[in-house]
């Protein structure tokens, strides 16, 4: 079991560029989540999904989009990168919304 | 709106010096309270889930407790390898997501 994997590990973007952060889990979990973590802070929820084809906004969704076409994959799209999106992004999954979440290693994104 | 507040923000301990971290929360119907450990440059790692007031869970030098308004993570005789950021998070009965606190950064010096 690889658990939750994320690619890339690091990325530098220019303002206005777009990119997709990839997330895959091999635990057959229904629930998947995207968080961002700014330096010295806790995690803030961007989007989440309760199953393939179903997504919903979290606390800080502006500037991001998601899709969930399969149980395994939950990509996060940044359309017009802004310096405020410089952060570390974590993907997580869980079997149930009330059970523990398993986190990926993170993607460190810098927008210049 | 759900709120989770952790204190202190940072804690410096000598090896063997026991201490406690606090997590206070305001949610409309707590469903579960979670503790995670996060090492620098890594994703959070699950430690404990607590579901009801009075519940306690232990793992090595860590012990988590829960009351109706807060949770404590007790670190007994810490070692340098216990240095990490400890995150607390809650779910409410009607919700599908975790709300995280800001974390407590723990540094244990030998």
PDB file of N, CA, C and O in Angstrom, chain A residues 31 33 35 37 40-45 48 50 57-59 90 96-106 108, chain B residues 1 31-32 34 36 38 41-46 49 51 87 91-98 100-103 105:
ATOM      1  N   UNK A  31     -13.802   9.234   0.907  1.00  0.00           N
ATOM      2  CA  UNK A  31     -13.629  10.656   1.153  1.00  0.00           C
ATOM      3  C   UNK A  31     -12.208  11.088   0.807  1.00  0.00           C
ATOM      4  O   UNK A  31     -11.234  10.442   1.201  1.00  0.00           O
ATOM      5  N   UNK A  33      -9.722  14.902   0.413  1.00  0.00           N
ATOM      6  CA  UNK A  33      -9.683  16.296   0.852  1.00  0.00           C
ATOM      7  C   UNK A  33      -8.429  16.985   0.307  1.00  0.00           C
ATOM      8  O   UNK A  33      -7.394  16.357   0.158  1.00  0.00           O
ATOM      9  N   UNK A  35      -6.089  20.362   1.433  1.00  0.00           N
ATOM     10  CA  UNK A  35      -5.819  21.391   2.413  1.00  0.00           C
ATOM     11  C   UNK A  35      -4.650  22.243   1.931  1.00  0.00           C
ATOM     12  O   UNK A  35      -3.796  21.780   1.189  1.00  0.00           O
ATOM     13  N   UNK A  37      -1.558  24.702   3.856  1.00  0.00           N
ATOM     14  CA  UNK A  37      -0.952  25.022   5.140  1.00  0.00           C
ATOM     15  C   UNK A  37       0.072  26.114   4.928  1.00  0.00           C
ATOM     16  O   UNK A  37       1.081  25.913   4.267  1.00  0.00           O
ATOM     17  N   UNK A  40       3.727  28.033   9.798  1.00  0.00           N
ATOM     18  CA  UNK A  40       3.373  28.194  11.199  1.00  0.00           C
ATOM     19  C   UNK A  40       1.900  28.118  11.505  1.00  0.00           C
ATOM     20  O   UNK A  40       1.483  28.469  12.616  1.00  0.00           O
ATOM     21  N   UNK A  41       1.111  27.684  10.535  1.00  0.00           N
ATOM     22  CA  UNK A  41      -0.345  27.668  10.715  1.00  0.00           C
ATOM     23  C   UNK A  41      -0.866  26.244  10.642  1.00  0.00           C
ATOM     24  O   UNK A  41      -0.181  25.323  10.203  1.00  0.00           O
ATOM     25  N   UNK A  42      -2.145  26.097  11.024  1.00  0.00           N
ATOM     26  CA  UNK A  42      -2.816  24.816  10.860  1.00  0.00           C
ATOM     27  C   UNK A  42      -3.261  24.636   9.418  1.00  0.00           C
ATOM     28  O   UNK A  42      -2.911  25.414   8.538  1.00  0.00           O
ATOM     29  N   UNK A  43      -4.056  23.617   9.179  1.00  0.00           N
ATOM     30  CA  UNK A  43      -4.512  23.302   7.832  1.00  0.00           C
ATOM     31  C   UNK A  43      -5.888  23.904   7.569  1.00  0.00           C
ATOM     32  O   UNK A  43      -6.755  23.865   8.442  1.00  0.00           O
ATOM     33  N   UNK A  44      -6.050  24.430   6.360  1.00  0.00           N
ATOM     34  CA  UNK A  44      -7.353  24.974   5.962  1.00  0.00           C
ATOM     35  C   UNK A  44      -7.885  24.161   4.783  1.00  0.00           C
ATOM     36  O   UNK A  44      -7.167  23.930   3.805  1.00  0.00           O
ATOM     37  N   UNK A  45      -9.142  23.787   4.867  1.00  0.00           N
ATOM     38  CA  UNK A  45      -9.752  22.927   3.861  1.00  0.00           C
ATOM     39  C   UNK A  45     -10.108  23.739   2.616  1.00  0.00           C
ATOM     40  O   UNK A  45     -10.783  24.772   2.701  1.00  0.00           O
ATOM     41  N   UNK A  48     -13.407  19.214  -0.792  1.00  0.00           N
ATOM     42  CA  UNK A  48     -13.437  17.818  -0.420  1.00  0.00           C
ATOM     43  C   UNK A  48     -14.418  17.062  -1.313  1.00  0.00           C
ATOM     44  O   UNK A  48     -15.218  17.670  -2.035  1.00  0.00           O
ATOM     45  N   UNK A  50     -16.931  13.374  -1.358  1.00  0.00           N
ATOM     46  CA  UNK A  50     -17.480  12.238  -0.601  1.00  0.00           C
ATOM     47  C   UNK A  50     -17.592  10.992  -1.468  1.00  0.00           C
ATOM     48  O   UNK A  50     -18.058   9.953  -0.997  1.00  0.00           O
ATOM     49  N   UNK A  57     -17.217  22.611  -1.601  1.00  0.00           N
ATOM     50  CA  UNK A  57     -16.257  23.620  -1.180  1.00  0.00           C
ATOM     51  C   UNK A  57     -15.956  23.486   0.296  1.00  0.00           C
ATOM     52  O   UNK A  57     -16.809  23.116   1.097  1.00  0.00           O
ATOM     53  N   UNK A  58     -14.701  23.835   0.632  1.00  0.00           N
ATOM     54  CA  UNK A  58     -14.303  23.921   2.015  1.00  0.00           C
ATOM     55  C   UNK A  58     -14.258  25.362   2.461  1.00  0.00           C
ATOM     56  O   UNK A  58     -15.031  26.209   1.999  1.00  0.00           O
ATOM     57  N   UNK A  59     -13.299  25.664   3.313  1.00  0.00           N
ATOM     58  CA  UNK A  59     -13.175  26.994   3.914  1.00  0.00           C
ATOM     59  C   UNK A  59     -12.591  28.033   2.963  1.00  0.00           C
ATOM     60  O   UNK A  59     -12.963  29.205   2.999  1.00  0.00           O
ATOM     61  N   UNK A  90      -1.711  19.784   0.952  1.00  0.00           N
ATOM     62  CA  UNK A  90      -1.816  18.393   1.379  1.00  0.00           C
ATOM     63  C   UNK A  90      -3.119  17.799   0.896  1.00  0.00           C
ATOM     64  O   UNK A  90      -4.181  18.407   1.017  1.00  0.00           O
ATOM     65  N   UNK A  96     -14.370   7.133   6.060  1.00  0.00           N
ATOM     66  CA  UNK A  96     -15.619   7.749   6.477  1.00  0.00           C
ATOM     67  C   UNK A  96     -15.298   9.147   6.983  1.00  0.00           C
ATOM     68  O   UNK A  96     -14.195   9.391   7.448  1.00  0.00           O
ATOM     69  N   UNK A  97     -16.276  10.062   6.918  1.00  0.00           N
ATOM     70  CA  UNK A  97     -16.010  11.441   7.337  1.00  0.00           C
ATOM     71  C   UNK A  97     -15.685  11.552   8.818  1.00  0.00           C
ATOM     72  O   UNK A  97     -15.094  12.529   9.253  1.00  0.00           O
ATOM     73  N   UNK A  98     -16.079  10.567   9.623  1.00  0.00           N
ATOM     74  CA  UNK A  98     -15.833  10.628  11.056  1.00  0.00           C
ATOM     75  C   UNK A  98     -14.622   9.802  11.470  1.00  0.00           C
ATOM     76  O   UNK A  98     -14.366   9.641  12.660  1.00  0.00           O
ATOM     77  N   UNK A  99     -13.896   9.282  10.524  1.00  0.00           N
ATOM     78  CA  UNK A  99     -12.704   8.487  10.840  1.00  0.00           C
ATOM     79  C   UNK A  99     -11.439   9.249  10.492  1.00  0.00           C
ATOM     80  O   UNK A  99     -11.482  10.262   9.782  1.00  0.00           O
ATOM     81  N   UNK A 100     -10.313   8.736  10.961  1.00  0.00           N
ATOM     82  CA  UNK A 100      -9.058   9.453  10.758  1.00  0.00           C
ATOM     83  C   UNK A 100      -8.748   9.606   9.279  1.00  0.00           C
ATOM     84  O   UNK A 100      -9.064   8.735   8.473  1.00  0.00           O
ATOM     85  N   UNK A 101      -8.096  10.738   8.979  1.00  0.00           N
ATOM     86  CA  UNK A 101      -7.662  10.993   7.613  1.00  0.00           C
ATOM     87  C   UNK A 101      -6.189  10.623   7.475  1.00  0.00           C
ATOM     88  O   UNK A 101      -5.395  10.818   8.391  1.00  0.00           O
ATOM     89  N   UNK A 102      -5.846  10.123   6.303  1.00  0.00           N
ATOM     90  CA  UNK A 102      -4.464   9.779   5.980  1.00  0.00           C
ATOM     91  C   UNK A 102      -3.953  10.818   4.990  1.00  0.00           C
ATOM     92  O   UNK A 102      -4.600  11.075   3.973  1.00  0.00           O
ATOM     93  N   UNK A 103      -2.793  11.386   5.293  1.00  0.00           N
ATOM     94  CA  UNK A 103      -2.280  12.497   4.511  1.00  0.00           C
ATOM     95  C   UNK A 103      -1.156  12.079   3.585  1.00  0.00           C
ATOM     96  O   UNK A 103      -0.369  11.177   3.892  1.00  0.00           O
ATOM     97  N   UNK A 104      -1.073  12.779   2.460  1.00  0.00           N
ATOM     98  CA  UNK A 104       0.055  12.635   1.559  1.00  0.00           C
ATOM     99  C   UNK A 104       1.232  13.463   2.050  1.00  0.00           C
ATOM    100  O   UNK A 104       1.122  14.185   3.037  1.00  0.00           O
ATOM    101  N   UNK A 105       2.358  13.397   1.328  1.00  0.00           N
ATOM    102  CA  UNK A 105       3.578  14.088   1.757  1.00  0.00           C
ATOM    103  C   UNK A 105       3.576  15.581   1.465  1.00  0.00           C
ATOM    104  O   UNK A 105       4.442  16.306   1.943  1.00  0.00           O
ATOM    105  N   UNK A 106       2.638  16.047   0.664  1.00  0.00           N
ATOM    106  CA  UNK A 106       2.534  17.479   0.397  1.00  0.00           C
ATOM    107  C   UNK A 106       3.207  17.922  -0.878  1.00  0.00           C
ATOM    108  O   UNK A 106       4.127  17.262  -1.392  1.00  0.00           O
ATOM    109  N   UNK A 108       4.903  21.551  -2.217  1.00  0.00           N
ATOM    110  CA  UNK A 108       5.288  22.914  -1.840  1.00  0.00           C
ATOM    111  C   UNK A 108       5.234  23.784  -3.085  1.00  0.00           C
ATOM    112  O   UNK A 108       6.006  23.572  -4.021  1.00  0.00           O
TER     113      UNK A 108
ATOM    114  N   UNK B   1     -19.862  29.068  13.794  1.00  0.00           N
ATOM    115  CA  UNK B   1     -18.719  28.500  13.093  1.00  0.00           C
ATOM    116  C   UNK B   1     -17.827  27.732  14.072  1.00  0.00           C
ATOM    117  O   UNK B   1     -17.541  28.198  15.160  1.00  0.00           O
ATOM    118  N   UNK B  31     -18.452  15.368  17.257  1.00  0.00           N
ATOM    119  CA  UNK B  31     -18.542  13.971  16.856  1.00  0.00           C
ATOM    120  C   UNK B  31     -17.232  13.247  17.177  1.00  0.00           C
ATOM    121  O   UNK B  31     -17.238  12.135  17.661  1.00  0.00           O
ATOM    122  N   UNK B  32     -16.114  13.921  16.912  1.00  0.00           N
ATOM    123  CA  UNK B  32     -14.819  13.318  17.193  1.00  0.00           C
ATOM    124  C   UNK B  32     -13.739  14.373  17.298  1.00  0.00           C
ATOM    125  O   UNK B  32     -13.824  15.413  16.652  1.00  0.00           O
ATOM    126  N   UNK B  34      -9.528  14.730  17.032  1.00  0.00           N
ATOM    127  CA  UNK B  34      -8.379  14.009  16.493  1.00  0.00           C
ATOM    128  C   UNK B  34      -7.090  14.727  16.873  1.00  0.00           C
ATOM    129  O   UNK B  34      -7.026  15.957  16.832  1.00  0.00           O
ATOM    130  N   UNK B  36      -3.009  14.813  15.708  1.00  0.00           N
ATOM    131  CA  UNK B  36      -2.041  14.428  14.691  1.00  0.00           C
ATOM    132  C   UNK B  36      -0.678  14.953  15.101  1.00  0.00           C
ATOM    133  O   UNK B  36      -0.549  15.990  15.762  1.00  0.00           O
ATOM    134  N   UNK B  38       2.941  16.230  13.264  1.00  0.00           N
ATOM    135  CA  UNK B  38       3.500  16.620  11.975  1.00  0.00           C
ATOM    136  C   UNK B  38       4.974  16.949  12.129  1.00  0.00           C
ATOM    137  O   UNK B  38       5.340  17.853  12.878  1.00  0.00           O
ATOM    138  N   UNK B  41       8.297  19.306   6.993  1.00  0.00           N
ATOM    139  CA  UNK B  41       8.357  18.866   5.609  1.00  0.00           C
ATOM    140  C   UNK B  41       7.539  17.633   5.309  1.00  0.00           C
ATOM    141  O   UNK B  41       7.650  17.067   4.209  1.00  0.00           O
ATOM    142  N   UNK B  42       6.694  17.203   6.246  1.00  0.00           N
ATOM    143  CA  UNK B  42       5.895  15.988   6.040  1.00  0.00           C
ATOM    144  C   UNK B  42       4.416  16.262   6.297  1.00  0.00           C
ATOM    145  O   UNK B  42       4.041  17.276   6.878  1.00  0.00           O
ATOM    146  N   UNK B  43       3.593  15.322   5.877  1.00  0.00           N
ATOM    147  CA  UNK B  43       2.175  15.420   6.140  1.00  0.00           C
ATOM    148  C   UNK B  43       1.854  14.992   7.559  1.00  0.00           C
ATOM    149  O   UNK B  43       2.619  14.269   8.193  1.00  0.00           O
ATOM    150  N   UNK B  44       0.704  15.438   8.081  1.00  0.00           N
ATOM    151  CA  UNK B  44       0.300  15.018   9.433  1.00  0.00           C
ATOM    152  C   UNK B  44       0.124  13.507   9.522  1.00  0.00           C
ATOM    153  O   UNK B  44      -0.331  12.862   8.578  1.00  0.00           O
ATOM    154  N   UNK B  45       0.468  12.989  10.693  1.00  0.00           N
ATOM    155  CA  UNK B  45       0.359  11.560  10.964  1.00  0.00           C
ATOM    156  C   UNK B  45      -0.625  11.368  12.113  1.00  0.00           C
ATOM    157  O   UNK B  45      -0.478  11.970  13.173  1.00  0.00           O
ATOM    158  N   UNK B  46      -1.603  10.516  11.901  1.00  0.00           N
ATOM    159  CA  UNK B  46      -2.666  10.307  12.888  1.00  0.00           C
ATOM    160  C   UNK B  46      -2.124   9.694  14.183  1.00  0.00           C
ATOM    161  O   UNK B  46      -1.315   8.767  14.154  1.00  0.00           O
ATOM    162  N   UNK B  49      -8.022   9.309  18.158  1.00  0.00           N
ATOM    163  CA  UNK B  49      -9.362   9.866  18.045  1.00  0.00           C
ATOM    164  C   UNK B  49     -10.060   9.682  19.389  1.00  0.00           C
ATOM    165  O   UNK B  49      -9.994   8.611  19.988  1.00  0.00           O
ATOM    166  N   UNK B  51     -13.933  10.349  21.253  1.00  0.00           N
ATOM    167  CA  UNK B  51     -15.306  10.567  20.852  1.00  0.00           C
ATOM    168  C   UNK B  51     -16.207  11.101  21.960  1.00  0.00           C
ATOM    169  O   UNK B  51     -17.232  11.724  21.675  1.00  0.00           O
ATOM    170  N   UNK B  87      -1.083  18.700  16.100  1.00  0.00           N
ATOM    171  CA  UNK B  87      -2.295  19.335  15.596  1.00  0.00           C
ATOM    172  C   UNK B  87      -3.523  18.657  16.177  1.00  0.00           C
ATOM    173  O   UNK B  87      -3.587  17.431  16.287  1.00  0.00           O
ATOM    174  N   UNK B  91     -14.479  17.107  14.324  1.00  0.00           N
ATOM    175  CA  UNK B  91     -15.600  16.981  13.404  1.00  0.00           C
ATOM    176  C   UNK B  91     -16.874  17.161  14.210  1.00  0.00           C
ATOM    177  O   UNK B  91     -16.952  16.771  15.368  1.00  0.00           O
ATOM    178  N   UNK B  92     -17.860  17.775  13.569  1.00  0.00           N
ATOM    179  CA  UNK B  92     -19.150  17.917  14.224  1.00  0.00           C
ATOM    180  C   UNK B  92     -20.106  16.859  13.698  1.00  0.00           C
ATOM    181  O   UNK B  92     -19.863  16.264  12.652  1.00  0.00           O
ATOM    182  N   UNK B  93     -21.175  16.650  14.441  1.00  0.00           N
ATOM    183  CA  UNK B  93     -22.072  15.543  14.143  1.00  0.00           C
ATOM    184  C   UNK B  93     -22.637  15.604  12.732  1.00  0.00           C
ATOM    185  O   UNK B  93     -22.783  14.598  12.065  1.00  0.00           O
ATOM    186  N   UNK B  94     -22.946  16.809  12.275  1.00  0.00           N
ATOM    187  CA  UNK B  94     -23.617  16.940  10.974  1.00  0.00           C
ATOM    188  C   UNK B  94     -22.653  17.205   9.835  1.00  0.00           C
ATOM    189  O   UNK B  94     -23.076  17.412   8.704  1.00  0.00           O
ATOM    190  N   UNK B  95     -21.352  17.187  10.110  1.00  0.00           N
ATOM    191  CA  UNK B  95     -20.400  17.620   9.096  1.00  0.00           C
ATOM    192  C   UNK B  95     -19.636  16.501   8.438  1.00  0.00           C
ATOM    193  O   UNK B  95     -19.659  15.351   8.872  1.00  0.00           O
ATOM    194  N   UNK B  96     -18.965  16.854   7.353  1.00  0.00           N
ATOM    195  CA  UNK B  96     -18.152  15.907   6.600  1.00  0.00           C
ATOM    196  C   UNK B  96     -16.676  16.242   6.657  1.00  0.00           C
ATOM    197  O   UNK B  96     -15.901  15.661   5.901  1.00  0.00           O
ATOM    198  N   UNK B  97     -16.278  17.181   7.506  1.00  0.00           N
ATOM    199  CA  UNK B  97     -14.904  17.620   7.417  1.00  0.00           C
ATOM    200  C   UNK B  97     -14.318  17.931   8.783  1.00  0.00           C
ATOM    201  O   UNK B  97     -15.011  18.104   9.762  1.00  0.00           O
ATOM    202  N   UNK B  98     -12.967  17.986   8.787  1.00  0.00           N
ATOM    203  CA  UNK B  98     -12.218  18.324   9.980  1.00  0.00           C
ATOM    204  C   UNK B  98     -11.972  19.820  10.028  1.00  0.00           C
ATOM    205  O   UNK B  98     -11.693  20.434   9.008  1.00  0.00           O
ATOM    206  N   UNK B 100      -9.222  22.240  11.838  1.00  0.00           N
ATOM    207  CA  UNK B 100      -7.948  22.134  12.539  1.00  0.00           C
ATOM    208  C   UNK B 100      -7.657  23.358  13.383  1.00  0.00           C
ATOM    209  O   UNK B 100      -8.026  24.480  13.033  1.00  0.00           O
ATOM    210  N   UNK B 101      -6.935  23.135  14.491  1.00  0.00           N
ATOM    211  CA  UNK B 101      -6.338  24.222  15.236  1.00  0.00           C
ATOM    212  C   UNK B 101      -5.008  24.611  14.605  1.00  0.00           C
ATOM    213  O   UNK B 101      -4.559  23.991  13.636  1.00  0.00           O
ATOM    214  N   UNK B 102      -4.378  25.644  15.177  1.00  0.00           N
ATOM    215  CA  UNK B 102      -3.139  26.150  14.611  1.00  0.00           C
ATOM    216  C   UNK B 102      -1.909  25.322  14.952  1.00  0.00           C
ATOM    217  O   UNK B 102      -0.843  25.539  14.360  1.00  0.00           O
ATOM    218  N   UNK B 103      -2.041  24.396  15.899  1.00  0.00           N
ATOM    219  CA  UNK B 103      -0.925  23.523  16.232  1.00  0.00           C
ATOM    220  C   UNK B 103      -0.069  24.043  17.376  1.00  0.00           C
ATOM    221  O   UNK B 103      -0.057  25.240  17.684  1.00  0.00           O
ATOM    222  N   UNK B 105       3.979  23.726  18.459  1.00  0.00           N
ATOM    223  CA  UNK B 105       5.317  23.249  18.072  1.00  0.00           C
ATOM    224  C   UNK B 105       6.075  22.882  19.338  1.00  0.00           C
ATOM    225  O   UNK B 105       6.278  23.716  20.205  1.00  0.00           O
TER     226      UNK B 105
END
